[in-house]
CSV table of C-alpha atoms in Angstrom, one decimal:
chain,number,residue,atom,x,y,z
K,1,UNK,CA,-7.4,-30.4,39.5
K,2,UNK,CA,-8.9,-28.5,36.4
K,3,UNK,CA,-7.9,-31.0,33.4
K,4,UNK,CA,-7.0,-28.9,29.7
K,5,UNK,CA,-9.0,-30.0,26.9
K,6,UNK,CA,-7.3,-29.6,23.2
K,7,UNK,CA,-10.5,-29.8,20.8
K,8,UNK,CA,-10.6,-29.2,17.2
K,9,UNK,CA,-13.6,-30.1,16.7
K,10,UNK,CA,-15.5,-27.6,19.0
K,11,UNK,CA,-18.8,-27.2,18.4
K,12,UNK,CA,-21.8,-24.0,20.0
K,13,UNK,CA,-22.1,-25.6,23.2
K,14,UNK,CA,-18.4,-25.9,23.9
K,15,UNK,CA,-18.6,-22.0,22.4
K,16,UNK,CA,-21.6,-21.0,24.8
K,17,UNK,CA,-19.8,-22.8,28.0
K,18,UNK,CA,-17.3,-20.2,27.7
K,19,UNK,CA,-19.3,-17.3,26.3
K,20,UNK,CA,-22.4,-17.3,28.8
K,21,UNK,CA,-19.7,-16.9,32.3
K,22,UNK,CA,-18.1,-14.1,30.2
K,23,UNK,CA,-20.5,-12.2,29.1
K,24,UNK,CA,-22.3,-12.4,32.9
K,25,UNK,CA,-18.6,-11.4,34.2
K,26,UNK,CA,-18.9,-8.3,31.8
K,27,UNK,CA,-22.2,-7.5,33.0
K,28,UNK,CA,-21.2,-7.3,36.2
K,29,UNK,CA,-18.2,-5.1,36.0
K,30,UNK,CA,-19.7,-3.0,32.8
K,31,UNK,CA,-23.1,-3.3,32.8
K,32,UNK,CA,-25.3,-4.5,30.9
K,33,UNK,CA,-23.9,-4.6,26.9
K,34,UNK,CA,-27.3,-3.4,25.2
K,35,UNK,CA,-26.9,-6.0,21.8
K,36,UNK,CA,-28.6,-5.5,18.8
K,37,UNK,CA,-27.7,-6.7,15.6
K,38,UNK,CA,-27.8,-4.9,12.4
K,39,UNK,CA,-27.9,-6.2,8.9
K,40,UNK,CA,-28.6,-4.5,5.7
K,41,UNK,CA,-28.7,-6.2,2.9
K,42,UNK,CA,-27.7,-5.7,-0.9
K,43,UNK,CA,-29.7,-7.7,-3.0
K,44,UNK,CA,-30.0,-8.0,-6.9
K,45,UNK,CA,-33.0,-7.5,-9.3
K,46,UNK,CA,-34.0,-10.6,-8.7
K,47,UNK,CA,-34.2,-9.8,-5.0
K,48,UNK,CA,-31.0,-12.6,-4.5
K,49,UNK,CA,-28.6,-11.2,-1.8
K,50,UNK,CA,-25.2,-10.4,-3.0
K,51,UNK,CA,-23.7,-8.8,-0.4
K,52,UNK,CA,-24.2,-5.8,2.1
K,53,UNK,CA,-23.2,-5.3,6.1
K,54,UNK,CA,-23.5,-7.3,9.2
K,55,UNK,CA,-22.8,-5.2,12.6
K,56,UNK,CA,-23.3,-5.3,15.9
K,57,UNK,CA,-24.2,-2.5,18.8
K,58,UNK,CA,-23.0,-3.2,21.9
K,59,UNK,CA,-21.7,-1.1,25.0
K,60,UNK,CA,-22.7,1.8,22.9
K,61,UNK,CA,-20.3,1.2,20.0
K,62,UNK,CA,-21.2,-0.4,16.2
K,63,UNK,CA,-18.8,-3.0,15.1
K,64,UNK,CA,-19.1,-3.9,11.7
K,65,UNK,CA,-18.0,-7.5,11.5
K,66,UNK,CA,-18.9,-7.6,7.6
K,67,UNK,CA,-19.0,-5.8,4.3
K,68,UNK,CA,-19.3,-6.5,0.8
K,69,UNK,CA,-19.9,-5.0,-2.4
K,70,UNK,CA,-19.4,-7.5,-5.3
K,71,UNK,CA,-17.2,-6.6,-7.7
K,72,UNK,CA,-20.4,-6.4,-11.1
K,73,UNK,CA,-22.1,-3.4,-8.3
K,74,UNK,CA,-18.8,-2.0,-7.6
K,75,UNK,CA,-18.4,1.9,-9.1
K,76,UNK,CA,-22.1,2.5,-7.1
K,77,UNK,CA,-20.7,4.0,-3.8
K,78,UNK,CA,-22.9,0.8,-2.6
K,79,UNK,CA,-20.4,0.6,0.1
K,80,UNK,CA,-20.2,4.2,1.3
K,81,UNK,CA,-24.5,3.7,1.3
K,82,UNK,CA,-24.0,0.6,3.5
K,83,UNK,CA,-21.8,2.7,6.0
K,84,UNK,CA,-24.1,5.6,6.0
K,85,UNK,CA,-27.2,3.9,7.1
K,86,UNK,CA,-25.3,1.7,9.2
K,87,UNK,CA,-23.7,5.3,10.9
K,88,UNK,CA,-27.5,6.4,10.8
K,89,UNK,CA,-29.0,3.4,12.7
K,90,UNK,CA,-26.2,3.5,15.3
K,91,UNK,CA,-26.5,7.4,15.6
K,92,UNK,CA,-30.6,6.4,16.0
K,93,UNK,CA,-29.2,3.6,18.8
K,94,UNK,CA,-27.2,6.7,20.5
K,95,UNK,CA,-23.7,5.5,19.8
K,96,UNK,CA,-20.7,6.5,20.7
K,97,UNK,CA,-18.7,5.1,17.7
K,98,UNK,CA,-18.3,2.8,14.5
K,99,UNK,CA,-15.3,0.1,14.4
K,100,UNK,CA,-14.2,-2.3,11.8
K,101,UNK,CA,-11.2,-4.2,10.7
K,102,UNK,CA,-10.3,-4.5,6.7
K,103,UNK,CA,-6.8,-6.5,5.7
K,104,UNK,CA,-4.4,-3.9,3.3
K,105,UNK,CA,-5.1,-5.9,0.5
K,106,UNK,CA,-8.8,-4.8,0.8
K,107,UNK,CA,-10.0,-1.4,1.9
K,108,UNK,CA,-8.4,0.3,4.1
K,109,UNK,CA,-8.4,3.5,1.9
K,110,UNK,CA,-11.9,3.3,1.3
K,111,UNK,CA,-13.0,3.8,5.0
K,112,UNK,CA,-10.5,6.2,5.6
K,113,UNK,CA,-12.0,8.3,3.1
K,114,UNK,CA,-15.7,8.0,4.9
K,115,UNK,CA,-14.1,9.5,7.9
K,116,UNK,CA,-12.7,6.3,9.6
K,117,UNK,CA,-8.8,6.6,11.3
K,118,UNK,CA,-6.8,3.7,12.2
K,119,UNK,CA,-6.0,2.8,15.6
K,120,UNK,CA,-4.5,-0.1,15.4
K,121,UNK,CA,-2.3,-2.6,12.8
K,122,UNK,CA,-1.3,-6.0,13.4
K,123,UNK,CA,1.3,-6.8,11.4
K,124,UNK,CA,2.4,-10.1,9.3
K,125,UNK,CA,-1.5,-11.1,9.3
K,126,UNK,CA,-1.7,-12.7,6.8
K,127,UNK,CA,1.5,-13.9,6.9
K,128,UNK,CA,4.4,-12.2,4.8
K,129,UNK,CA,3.2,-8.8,3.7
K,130,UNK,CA,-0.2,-7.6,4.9
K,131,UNK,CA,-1.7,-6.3,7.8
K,132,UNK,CA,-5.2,-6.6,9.7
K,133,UNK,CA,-6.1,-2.8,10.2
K,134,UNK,CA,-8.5,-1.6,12.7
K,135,UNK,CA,-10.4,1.6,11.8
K,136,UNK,CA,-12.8,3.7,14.2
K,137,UNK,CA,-15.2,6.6,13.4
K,138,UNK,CA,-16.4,8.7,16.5
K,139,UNK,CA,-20.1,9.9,15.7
């Protein structure tokens, strides 16, 4: 009888033990995902990074998992630059679509004015008065 395991200390192979069936379940029923990652950096004169975009393409759709503009660069339209490329590369990587989630306390207004609509909120996340808000952009 399968036995439950309560670990808070997981570490990547526990992770990879229960990614590497999924993913090869997906493939099977989706197809292959197509990954590729996609970073662009933001770095200073001194060529230290100090922010910029982590993303990922797969099944023909960008998420971007990260962004950030600190706040000495902000006034730049930095983050609208990291957005275009990033909406350049995946147009280059024939995507359908950009996704990303912001909390209200951050940016939500920001991406809704480079052309992102929500399509989802969950609510009380964090806890009390904000929300996680999910954003798409169809390309």
């Amino acid at each position: 009888m399968p036995v439950l395991e309560l670990k808070l200390d997981p570490n990547e192979d526990d992770r990879q033990a229960i990614l590497n069936p999924l993913l090869a379940f997906n493939d099977s029923k989706a197809g292959q995902d197509g990954y590729k990652p996609l970073a662009i950096l933001l770095r200073d004169d001194e060529g230290g990074i100090q922010g910029g975009l982590w993303a990922k393409c797969y099944y023909d759709w960008l998420f971007v998992e990260l962004l950030f503009v600190p706040e000495v660069m902000r006034g730049q339209q930095l983050g609208a630059k990291l957005l275009a490329q990033a909406e350049q590369w995946a147009k280059q990587q024939s995507c359908v679509g950009i996704w990303l989630d912001t909390f209200s306390f951050q940016a939500p207004g920001f991406y809704e004015k480079q052309g992102y609509s929500v399509f989802g909120t969950l609510e009380r996340y964090p806890p009390d008065t904000h929300q996680r808000i999910f954003l798409r952009k169809l390309l």
